[in-house]
Tab-separated table of C-alpha atoms in Angstrom:
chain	number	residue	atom	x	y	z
A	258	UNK	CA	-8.516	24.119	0.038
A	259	UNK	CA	-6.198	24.068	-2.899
A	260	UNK	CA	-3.270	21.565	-1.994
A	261	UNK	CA	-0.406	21.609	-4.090
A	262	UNK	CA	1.159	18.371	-3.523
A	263	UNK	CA	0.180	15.540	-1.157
A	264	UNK	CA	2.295	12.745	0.205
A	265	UNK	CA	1.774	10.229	3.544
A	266	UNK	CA	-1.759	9.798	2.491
A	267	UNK	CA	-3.905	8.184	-0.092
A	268	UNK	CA	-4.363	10.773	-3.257
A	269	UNK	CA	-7.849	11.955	-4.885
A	270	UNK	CA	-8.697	14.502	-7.299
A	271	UNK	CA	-6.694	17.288	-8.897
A	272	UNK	CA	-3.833	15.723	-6.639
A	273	UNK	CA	-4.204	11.916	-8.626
A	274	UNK	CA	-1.679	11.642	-11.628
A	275	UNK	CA	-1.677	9.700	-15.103
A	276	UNK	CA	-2.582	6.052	-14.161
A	277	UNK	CA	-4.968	6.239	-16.992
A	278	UNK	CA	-4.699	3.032	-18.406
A	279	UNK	CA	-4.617	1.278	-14.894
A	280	UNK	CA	-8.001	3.376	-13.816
A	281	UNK	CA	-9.792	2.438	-17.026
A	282	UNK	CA	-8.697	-1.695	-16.119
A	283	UNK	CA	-9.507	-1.742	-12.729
A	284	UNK	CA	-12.505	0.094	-12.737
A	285	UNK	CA	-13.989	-2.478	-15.929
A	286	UNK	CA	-12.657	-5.315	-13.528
A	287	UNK	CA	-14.650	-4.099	-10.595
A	288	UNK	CA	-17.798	-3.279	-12.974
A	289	UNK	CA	-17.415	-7.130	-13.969
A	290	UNK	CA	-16.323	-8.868	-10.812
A	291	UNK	CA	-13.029	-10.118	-11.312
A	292	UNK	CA	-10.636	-10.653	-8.567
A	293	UNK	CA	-7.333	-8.229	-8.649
A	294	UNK	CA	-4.737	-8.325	-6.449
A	295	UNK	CA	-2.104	-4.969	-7.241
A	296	UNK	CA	1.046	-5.234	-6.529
A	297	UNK	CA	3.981	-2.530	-6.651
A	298	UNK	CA	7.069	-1.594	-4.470
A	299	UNK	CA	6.241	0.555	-1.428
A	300	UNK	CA	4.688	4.843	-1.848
A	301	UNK	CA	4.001	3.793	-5.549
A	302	UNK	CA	-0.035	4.869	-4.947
A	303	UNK	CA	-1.694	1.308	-4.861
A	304	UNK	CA	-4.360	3.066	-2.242
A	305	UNK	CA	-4.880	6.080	-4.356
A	306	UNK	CA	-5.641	3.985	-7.345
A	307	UNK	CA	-8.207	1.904	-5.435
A	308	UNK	CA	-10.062	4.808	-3.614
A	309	UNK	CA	-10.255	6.761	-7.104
A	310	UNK	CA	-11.754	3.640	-8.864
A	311	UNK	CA	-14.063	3.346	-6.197
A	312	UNK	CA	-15.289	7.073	-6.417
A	313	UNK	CA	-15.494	6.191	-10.297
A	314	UNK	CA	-18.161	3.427	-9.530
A	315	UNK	CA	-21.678	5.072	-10.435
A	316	UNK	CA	-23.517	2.054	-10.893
A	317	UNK	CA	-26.423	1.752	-8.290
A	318	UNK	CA	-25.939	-2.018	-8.303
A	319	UNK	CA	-22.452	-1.802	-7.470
A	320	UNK	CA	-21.181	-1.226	-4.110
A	321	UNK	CA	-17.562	-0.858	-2.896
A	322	UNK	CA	-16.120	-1.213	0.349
A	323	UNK	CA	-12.718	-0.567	1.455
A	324	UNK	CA	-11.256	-2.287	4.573
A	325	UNK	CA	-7.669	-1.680	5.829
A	326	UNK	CA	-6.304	-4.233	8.166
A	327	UNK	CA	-3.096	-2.502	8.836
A	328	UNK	CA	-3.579	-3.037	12.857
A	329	UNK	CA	-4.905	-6.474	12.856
A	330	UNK	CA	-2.475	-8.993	14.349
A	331	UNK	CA	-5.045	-11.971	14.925
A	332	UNK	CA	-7.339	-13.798	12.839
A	333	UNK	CA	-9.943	-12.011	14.801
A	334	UNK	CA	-8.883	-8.958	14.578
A	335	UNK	CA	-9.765	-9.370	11.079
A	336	UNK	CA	-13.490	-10.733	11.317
A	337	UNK	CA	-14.195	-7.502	13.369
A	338	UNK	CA	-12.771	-4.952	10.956
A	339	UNK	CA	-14.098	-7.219	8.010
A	340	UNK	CA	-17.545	-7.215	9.539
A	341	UNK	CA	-17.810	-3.657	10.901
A	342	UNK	CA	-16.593	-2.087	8.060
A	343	UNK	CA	-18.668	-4.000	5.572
A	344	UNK	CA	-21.579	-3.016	7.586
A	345	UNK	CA	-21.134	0.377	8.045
A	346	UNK	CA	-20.252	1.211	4.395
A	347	UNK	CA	-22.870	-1.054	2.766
A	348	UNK	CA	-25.443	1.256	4.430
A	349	UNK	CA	-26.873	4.305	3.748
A	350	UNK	CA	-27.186	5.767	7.055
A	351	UNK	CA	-26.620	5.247	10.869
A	352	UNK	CA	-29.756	3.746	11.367
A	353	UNK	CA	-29.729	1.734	8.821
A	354	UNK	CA	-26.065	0.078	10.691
A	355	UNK	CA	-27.925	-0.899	13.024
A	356	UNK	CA	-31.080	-2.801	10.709
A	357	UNK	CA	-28.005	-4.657	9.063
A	358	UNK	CA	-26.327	-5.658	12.458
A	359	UNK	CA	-29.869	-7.094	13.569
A	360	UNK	CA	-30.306	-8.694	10.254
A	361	UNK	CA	-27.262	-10.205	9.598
A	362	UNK	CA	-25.286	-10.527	12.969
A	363	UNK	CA	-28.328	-11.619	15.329
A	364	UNK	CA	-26.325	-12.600	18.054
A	365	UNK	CA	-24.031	-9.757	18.850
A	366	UNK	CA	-24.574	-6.851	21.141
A	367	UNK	CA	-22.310	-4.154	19.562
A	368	UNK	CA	-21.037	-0.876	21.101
A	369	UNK	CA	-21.850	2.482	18.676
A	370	UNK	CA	-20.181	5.651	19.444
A	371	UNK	CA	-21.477	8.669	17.467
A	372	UNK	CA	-19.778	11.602	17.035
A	373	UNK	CA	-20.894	14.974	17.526
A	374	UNK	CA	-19.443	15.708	14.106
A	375	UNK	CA	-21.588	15.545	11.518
A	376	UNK	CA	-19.547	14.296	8.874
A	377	UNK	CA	-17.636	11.821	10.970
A	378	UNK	CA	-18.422	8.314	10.857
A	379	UNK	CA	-19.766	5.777	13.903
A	380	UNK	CA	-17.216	3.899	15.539
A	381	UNK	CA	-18.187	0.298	16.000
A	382	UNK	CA	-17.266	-2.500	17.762
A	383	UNK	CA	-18.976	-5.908	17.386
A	384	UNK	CA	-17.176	-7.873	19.926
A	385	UNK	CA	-16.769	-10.945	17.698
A	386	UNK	CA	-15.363	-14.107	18.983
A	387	UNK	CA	-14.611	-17.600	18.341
A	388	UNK	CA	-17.940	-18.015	21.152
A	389	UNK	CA	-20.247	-16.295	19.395
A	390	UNK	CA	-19.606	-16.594	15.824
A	391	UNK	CA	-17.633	-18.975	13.301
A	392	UNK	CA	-15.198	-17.386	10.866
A	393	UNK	CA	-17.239	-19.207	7.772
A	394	UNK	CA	-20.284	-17.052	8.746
A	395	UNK	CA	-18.417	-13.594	9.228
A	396	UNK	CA	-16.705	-14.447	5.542
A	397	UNK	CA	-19.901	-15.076	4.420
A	398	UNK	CA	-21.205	-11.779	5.567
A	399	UNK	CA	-21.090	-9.851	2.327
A	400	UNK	CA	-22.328	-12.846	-0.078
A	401	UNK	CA	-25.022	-12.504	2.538
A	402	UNK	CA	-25.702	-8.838	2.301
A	403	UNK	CA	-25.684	-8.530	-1.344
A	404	UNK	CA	-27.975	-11.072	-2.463
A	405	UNK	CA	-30.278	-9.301	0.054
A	406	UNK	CA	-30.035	-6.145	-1.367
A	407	UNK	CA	-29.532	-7.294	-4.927
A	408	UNK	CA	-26.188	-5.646	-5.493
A	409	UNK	CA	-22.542	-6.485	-6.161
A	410	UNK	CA	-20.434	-6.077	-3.727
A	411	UNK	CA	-16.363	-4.989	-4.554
A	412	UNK	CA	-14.416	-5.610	-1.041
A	413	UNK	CA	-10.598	-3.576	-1.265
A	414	UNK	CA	-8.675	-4.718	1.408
A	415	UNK	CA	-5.160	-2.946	1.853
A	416	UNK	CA	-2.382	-4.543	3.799
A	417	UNK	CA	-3.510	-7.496	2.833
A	418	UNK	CA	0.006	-8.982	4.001
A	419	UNK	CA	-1.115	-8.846	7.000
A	420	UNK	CA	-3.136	-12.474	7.145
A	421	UNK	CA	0.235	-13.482	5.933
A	422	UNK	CA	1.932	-12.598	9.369
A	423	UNK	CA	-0.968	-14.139	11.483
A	424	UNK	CA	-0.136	-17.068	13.748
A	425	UNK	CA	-1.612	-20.043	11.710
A	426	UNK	CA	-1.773	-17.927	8.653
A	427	UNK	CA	-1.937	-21.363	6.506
A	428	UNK	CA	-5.261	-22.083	7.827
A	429	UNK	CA	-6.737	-18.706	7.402
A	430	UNK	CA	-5.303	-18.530	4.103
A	431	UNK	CA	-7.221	-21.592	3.192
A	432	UNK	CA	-10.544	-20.533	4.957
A	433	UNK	CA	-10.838	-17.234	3.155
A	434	UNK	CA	-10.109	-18.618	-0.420
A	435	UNK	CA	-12.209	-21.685	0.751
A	436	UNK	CA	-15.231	-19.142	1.317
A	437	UNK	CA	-15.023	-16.255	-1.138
A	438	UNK	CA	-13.871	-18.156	-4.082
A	439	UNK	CA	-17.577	-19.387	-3.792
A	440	UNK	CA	-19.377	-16.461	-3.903
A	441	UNK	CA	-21.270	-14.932	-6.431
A	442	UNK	CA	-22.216	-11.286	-5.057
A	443	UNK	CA	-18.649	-10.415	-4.374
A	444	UNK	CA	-15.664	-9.518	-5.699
A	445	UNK	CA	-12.542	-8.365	-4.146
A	446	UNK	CA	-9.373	-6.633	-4.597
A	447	UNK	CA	-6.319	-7.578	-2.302
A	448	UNK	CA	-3.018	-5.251	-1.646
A	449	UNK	CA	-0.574	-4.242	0.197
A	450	UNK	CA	2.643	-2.571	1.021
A	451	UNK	CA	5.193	-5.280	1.206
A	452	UNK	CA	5.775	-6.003	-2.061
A	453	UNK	CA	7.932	-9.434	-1.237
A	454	UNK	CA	5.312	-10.735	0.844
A	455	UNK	CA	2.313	-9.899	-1.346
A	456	UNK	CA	4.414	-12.013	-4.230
A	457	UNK	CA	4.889	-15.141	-1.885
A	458	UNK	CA	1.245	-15.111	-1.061
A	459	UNK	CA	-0.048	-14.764	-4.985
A	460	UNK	CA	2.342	-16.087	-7.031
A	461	UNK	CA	3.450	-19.370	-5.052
A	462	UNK	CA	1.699	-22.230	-6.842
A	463	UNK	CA	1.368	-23.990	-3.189
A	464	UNK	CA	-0.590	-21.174	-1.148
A	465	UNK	CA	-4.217	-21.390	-1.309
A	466	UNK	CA	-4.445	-17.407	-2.548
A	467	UNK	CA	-2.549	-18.796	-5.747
A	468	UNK	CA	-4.985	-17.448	-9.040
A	469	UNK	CA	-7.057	-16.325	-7.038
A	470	UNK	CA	-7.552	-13.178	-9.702
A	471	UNK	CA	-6.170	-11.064	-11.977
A	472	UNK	CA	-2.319	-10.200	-11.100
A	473	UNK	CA	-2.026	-6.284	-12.058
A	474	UNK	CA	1.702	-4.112	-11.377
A	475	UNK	CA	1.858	-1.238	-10.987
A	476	UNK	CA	5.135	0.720	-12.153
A	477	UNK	CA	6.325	3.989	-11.444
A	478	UNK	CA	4.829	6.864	-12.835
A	479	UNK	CA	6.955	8.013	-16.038
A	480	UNK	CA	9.028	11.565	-15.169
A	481	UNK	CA	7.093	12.697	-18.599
A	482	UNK	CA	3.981	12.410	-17.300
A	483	UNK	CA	5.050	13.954	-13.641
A	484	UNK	CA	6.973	16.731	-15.475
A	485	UNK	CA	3.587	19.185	-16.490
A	486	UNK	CA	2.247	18.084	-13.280
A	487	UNK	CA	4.417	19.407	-10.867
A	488	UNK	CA	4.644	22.921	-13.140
A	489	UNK	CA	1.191	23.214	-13.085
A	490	UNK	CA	0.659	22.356	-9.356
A	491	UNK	CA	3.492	24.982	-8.861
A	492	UNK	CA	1.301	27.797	-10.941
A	493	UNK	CA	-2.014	26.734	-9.128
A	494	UNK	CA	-0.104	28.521	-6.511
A	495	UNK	CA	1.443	31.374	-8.214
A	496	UNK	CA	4.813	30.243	-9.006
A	497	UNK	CA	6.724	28.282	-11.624
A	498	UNK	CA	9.382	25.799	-11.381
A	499	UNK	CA	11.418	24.641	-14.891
A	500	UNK	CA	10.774	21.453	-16.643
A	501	UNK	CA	13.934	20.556	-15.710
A	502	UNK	CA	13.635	21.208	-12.020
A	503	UNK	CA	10.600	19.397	-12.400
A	504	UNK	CA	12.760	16.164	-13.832
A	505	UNK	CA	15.324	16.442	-11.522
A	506	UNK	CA	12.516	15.901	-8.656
A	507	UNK	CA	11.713	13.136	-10.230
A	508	UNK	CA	15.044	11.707	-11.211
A	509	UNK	CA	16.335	12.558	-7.416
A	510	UNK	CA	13.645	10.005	-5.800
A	511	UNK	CA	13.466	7.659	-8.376
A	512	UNK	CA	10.314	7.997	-9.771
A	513	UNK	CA	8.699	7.313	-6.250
A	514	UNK	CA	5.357	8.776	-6.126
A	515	UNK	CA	4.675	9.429	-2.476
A	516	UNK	CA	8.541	11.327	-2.711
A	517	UNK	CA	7.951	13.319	-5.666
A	518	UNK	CA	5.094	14.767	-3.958
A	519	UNK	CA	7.058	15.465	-1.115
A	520	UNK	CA	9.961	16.758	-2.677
A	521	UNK	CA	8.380	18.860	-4.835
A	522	UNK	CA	6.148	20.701	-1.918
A	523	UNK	CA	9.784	20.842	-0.279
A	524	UNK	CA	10.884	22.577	-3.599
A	525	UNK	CA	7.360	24.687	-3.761
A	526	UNK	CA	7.667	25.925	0.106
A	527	UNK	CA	11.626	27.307	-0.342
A	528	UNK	CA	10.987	29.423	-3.926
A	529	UNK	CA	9.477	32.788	-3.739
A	530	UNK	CA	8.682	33.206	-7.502
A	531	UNK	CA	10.634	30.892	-9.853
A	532	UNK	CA	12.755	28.097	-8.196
A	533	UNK	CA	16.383	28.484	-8.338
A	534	UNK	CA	19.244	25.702	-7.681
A	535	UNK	CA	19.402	27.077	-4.490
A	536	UNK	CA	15.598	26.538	-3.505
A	537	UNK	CA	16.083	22.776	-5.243
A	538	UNK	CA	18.778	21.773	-3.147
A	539	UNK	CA	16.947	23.271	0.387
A	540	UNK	CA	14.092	21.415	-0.914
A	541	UNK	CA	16.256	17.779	-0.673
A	542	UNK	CA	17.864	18.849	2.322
A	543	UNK	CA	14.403	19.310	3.778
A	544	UNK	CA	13.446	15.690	2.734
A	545	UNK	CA	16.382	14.542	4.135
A	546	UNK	CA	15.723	15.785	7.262
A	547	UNK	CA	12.206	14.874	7.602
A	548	UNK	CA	13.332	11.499	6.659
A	549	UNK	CA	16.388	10.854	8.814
A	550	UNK	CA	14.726	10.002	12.129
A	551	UNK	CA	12.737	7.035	10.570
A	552	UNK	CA	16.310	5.737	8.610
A	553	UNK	CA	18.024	5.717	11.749
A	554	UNK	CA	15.593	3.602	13.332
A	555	UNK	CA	15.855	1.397	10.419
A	556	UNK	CA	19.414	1.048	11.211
A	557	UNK	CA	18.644	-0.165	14.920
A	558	UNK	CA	19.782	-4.026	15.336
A	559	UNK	CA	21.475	-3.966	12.000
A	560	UNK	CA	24.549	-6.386	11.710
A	561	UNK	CA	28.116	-5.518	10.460
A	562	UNK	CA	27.548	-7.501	7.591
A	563	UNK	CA	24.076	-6.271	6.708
A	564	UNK	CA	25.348	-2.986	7.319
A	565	UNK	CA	28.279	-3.330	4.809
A	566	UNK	CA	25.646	-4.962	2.245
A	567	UNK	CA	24.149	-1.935	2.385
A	568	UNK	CA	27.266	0.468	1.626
A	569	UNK	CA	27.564	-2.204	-1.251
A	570	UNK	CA	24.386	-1.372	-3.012
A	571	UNK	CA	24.881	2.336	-2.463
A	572	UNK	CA	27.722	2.274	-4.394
A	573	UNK	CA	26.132	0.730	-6.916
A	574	UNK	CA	26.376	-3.114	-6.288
A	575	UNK	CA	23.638	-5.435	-7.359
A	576	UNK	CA	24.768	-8.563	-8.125
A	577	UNK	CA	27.701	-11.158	-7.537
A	578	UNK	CA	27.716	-10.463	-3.865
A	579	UNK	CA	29.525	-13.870	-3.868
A	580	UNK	CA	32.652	-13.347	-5.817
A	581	UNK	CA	35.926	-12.987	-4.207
A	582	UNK	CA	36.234	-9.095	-4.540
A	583	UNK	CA	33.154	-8.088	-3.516
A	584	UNK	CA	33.455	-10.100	-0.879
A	585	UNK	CA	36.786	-8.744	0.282
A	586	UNK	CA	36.168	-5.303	-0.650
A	587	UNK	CA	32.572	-4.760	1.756
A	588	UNK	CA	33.737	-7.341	4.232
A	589	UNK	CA	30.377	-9.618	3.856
A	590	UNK	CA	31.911	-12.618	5.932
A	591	UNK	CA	31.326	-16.413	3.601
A	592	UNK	CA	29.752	-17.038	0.007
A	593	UNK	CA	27.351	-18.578	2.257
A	594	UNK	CA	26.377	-15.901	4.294
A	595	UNK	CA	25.072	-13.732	1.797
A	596	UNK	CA	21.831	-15.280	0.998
A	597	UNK	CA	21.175	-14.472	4.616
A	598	UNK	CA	22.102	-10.955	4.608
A	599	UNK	CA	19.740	-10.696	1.760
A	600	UNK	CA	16.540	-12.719	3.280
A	601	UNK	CA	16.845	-10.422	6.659
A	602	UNK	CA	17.214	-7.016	4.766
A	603	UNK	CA	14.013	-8.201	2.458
A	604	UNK	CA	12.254	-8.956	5.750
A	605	UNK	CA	12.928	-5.356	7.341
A	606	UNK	CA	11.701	-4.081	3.721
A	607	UNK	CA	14.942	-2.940	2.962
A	608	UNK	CA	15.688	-3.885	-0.122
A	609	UNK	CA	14.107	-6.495	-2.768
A	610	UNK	CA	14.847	-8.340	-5.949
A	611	UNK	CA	14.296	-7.280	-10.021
A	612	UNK	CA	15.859	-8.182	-13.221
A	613	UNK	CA	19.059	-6.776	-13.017
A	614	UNK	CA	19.995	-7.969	-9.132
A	615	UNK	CA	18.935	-6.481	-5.480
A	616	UNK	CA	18.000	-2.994	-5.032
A	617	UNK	CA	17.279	-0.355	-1.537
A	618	UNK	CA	13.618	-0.157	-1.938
A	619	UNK	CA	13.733	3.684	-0.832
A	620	UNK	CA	15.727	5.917	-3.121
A	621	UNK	CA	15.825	8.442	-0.622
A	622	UNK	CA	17.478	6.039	2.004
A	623	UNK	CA	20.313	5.675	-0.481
A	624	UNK	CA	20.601	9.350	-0.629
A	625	UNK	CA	20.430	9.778	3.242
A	626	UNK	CA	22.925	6.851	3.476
A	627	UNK	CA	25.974	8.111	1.399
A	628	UNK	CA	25.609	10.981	3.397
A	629	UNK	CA	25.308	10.101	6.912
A	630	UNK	CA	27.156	6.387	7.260
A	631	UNK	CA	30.799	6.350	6.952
């Protein structure tokens, strides 16, 4: 099937854009076993980057696994979707699942589910508890599996932020760097979607994940780059679209690569032949839309002053929250109340921190915003 644009998923193929010089380093640091944690604002393609690297690996030697911890909520949690998921993709076959589970995890009795599919994968569950196995053994497990089978194991875990929200999270921190900064047949590569909480877990020099590898950022995609992408993507499917339409996409979500995919399949599904103003402008009233059920949940719980912090930086705001006018003119209570407006918003991923001052982390949420909140 020949899809024009793709957005809410991870990216491959024809669909993956530029990232050239990003590919070529992460793919050399997997090849070598170095460490990398990636970090980026949120729908910025982390995942796709990761998955396309890993589809780049042809080395026999080399394995890569990719583990995404999105659901786990206990340190548990995590052991089973560590261990089941390094087991199933570090074999071959099904029955080969099941060598590696008697191998390596003797004293488990695991459920399999097969499905009738043949191209779906076995669902396993390993039952792992604090009972029946320590966590140093399940961290061990691919050290353990690739000096068996002589290979190099790469482990990507995505939303990696997640042992960061754990109860005890200290401790676990410690016991994973503890473990895999040991190993020798492993690598891995750590990210995640909360940008602000990825940072706190790498970058402070007092949590045990501090240098633990190589630190890469990724930054939007440049609009000249995106620009003959989306025109060709819109003449894969018989139509054209200007190179300025094409920028204004761009320009209109801020560079944000899950939303220029969106957008522009918006744009794509309301012109006939060649995009007019008119098919532009149903195309970000279609976003919009599809967006506005998610922003007003956002807005759930939200407090006058957080609420007013928010009309701030939609109108441009970014810094000196705490002078007089500012104060006065968005009605943000005390001096002192602002760094607490700021730490809450940051913790609902609503906005976070650059150069120049604080900034809404989703361009279209500004858009939706102005619009809809008086």
């Amino acid at each position: 099937m020949n899809i024009a644009f793709v957005y809410g998923m991870s990216v491959e193929g024809d669909n993956f854009t530029d990232r050239v010089n990003e590919t070529k380093r992460l793919k050399m640091d997997f090849e070598n076993g170095i460490n990398v944690i990636l970090v980026s604002p949120r729908r910025i393609g982390k995942s796709s980057i990761v998955r396309k690297v890993m589809n780049e690996i042809t080395d026999p030697k080399i394995k890569t696994v990719f583990i995404d911890i999105y659901d786990c909520r206990s340190e548990y949690d995590f052991y089973n979707r560590f261990a089941s998921e390094l087991l199933k993709q570090t074999a071959s076959k099904t029955e080969q699942v099941i060598d590696h589970i008697k191998r390596f995890l003797v004293r488990l009795t695991p459920k399999i589910a097969f499905s009738p599919e043949p191209m779906s994968e076995i669902s396993l569950s390993l039952g792992i508890t604090p009972q029946n196995y320590d966590p140093e053994e399940i961290l061990q497990l691919p050290e353990v599996i690739g000096q068996a089978q002589g290979m190099h194991i790469v482990v990507c875990i995505d939303e990696f932020q997640q042992i960061g929200e754990m109860a005890d999270s200290l401790t676990i921190q410690k016991r994973l760097r503890g473990i895999w900064q040991h190993q020798r047949h492993v690598s891995y590569c750590l990210f995640g979607s909360k940008k602000h909480m990825m940072t706190r877990l790498f970058l402070n020099r007092k949590m045990p994940f501090y240098q633990f590898g190589e630190m890469m950022y990724l930054d939007k995609i440049p609009t000249a780059d995106w620009v003959p992408f989306i025109c060709s993507r819109f003449e894969s499917q018989g139509k054209q679209i200007s190179e300025d339409f094409a920028r204004r996409i761009c320009e209109t979500v801020e560079g944000n690569s899950s939303y220029v995919q969106q957008l522009a399949w918006n744009v794509l599904a309301e012109t006939e032949k060649v995009t007019t103003e008119q098919d532009f402008c149903r195309g970000v009233e279609a976003l919009l839309a599809q967006c506005s059920a998610l922003f007003e949940e956002q807005l759930k719980g939200l407090t006058g002053f957080q609420m007013n912090f928010l009309r701030a930086l939609c109108d441009g705001v970014s810094s000196d929250f705490g002078s007089k006018a500012i104060l006065e003119n968005y009605s943000l209570g005390s001096k002192s109340n602002i760094s607490r407006i700021k730490s809450a918003l940051q913790d609902k991923e609503m906005i976070d921190f650059d150069n120049d001052g604080v900034y809404l982390e989703d361009p279209v949420f500004k858009i939706w915003f102005k619009r809809n909140i008086k």
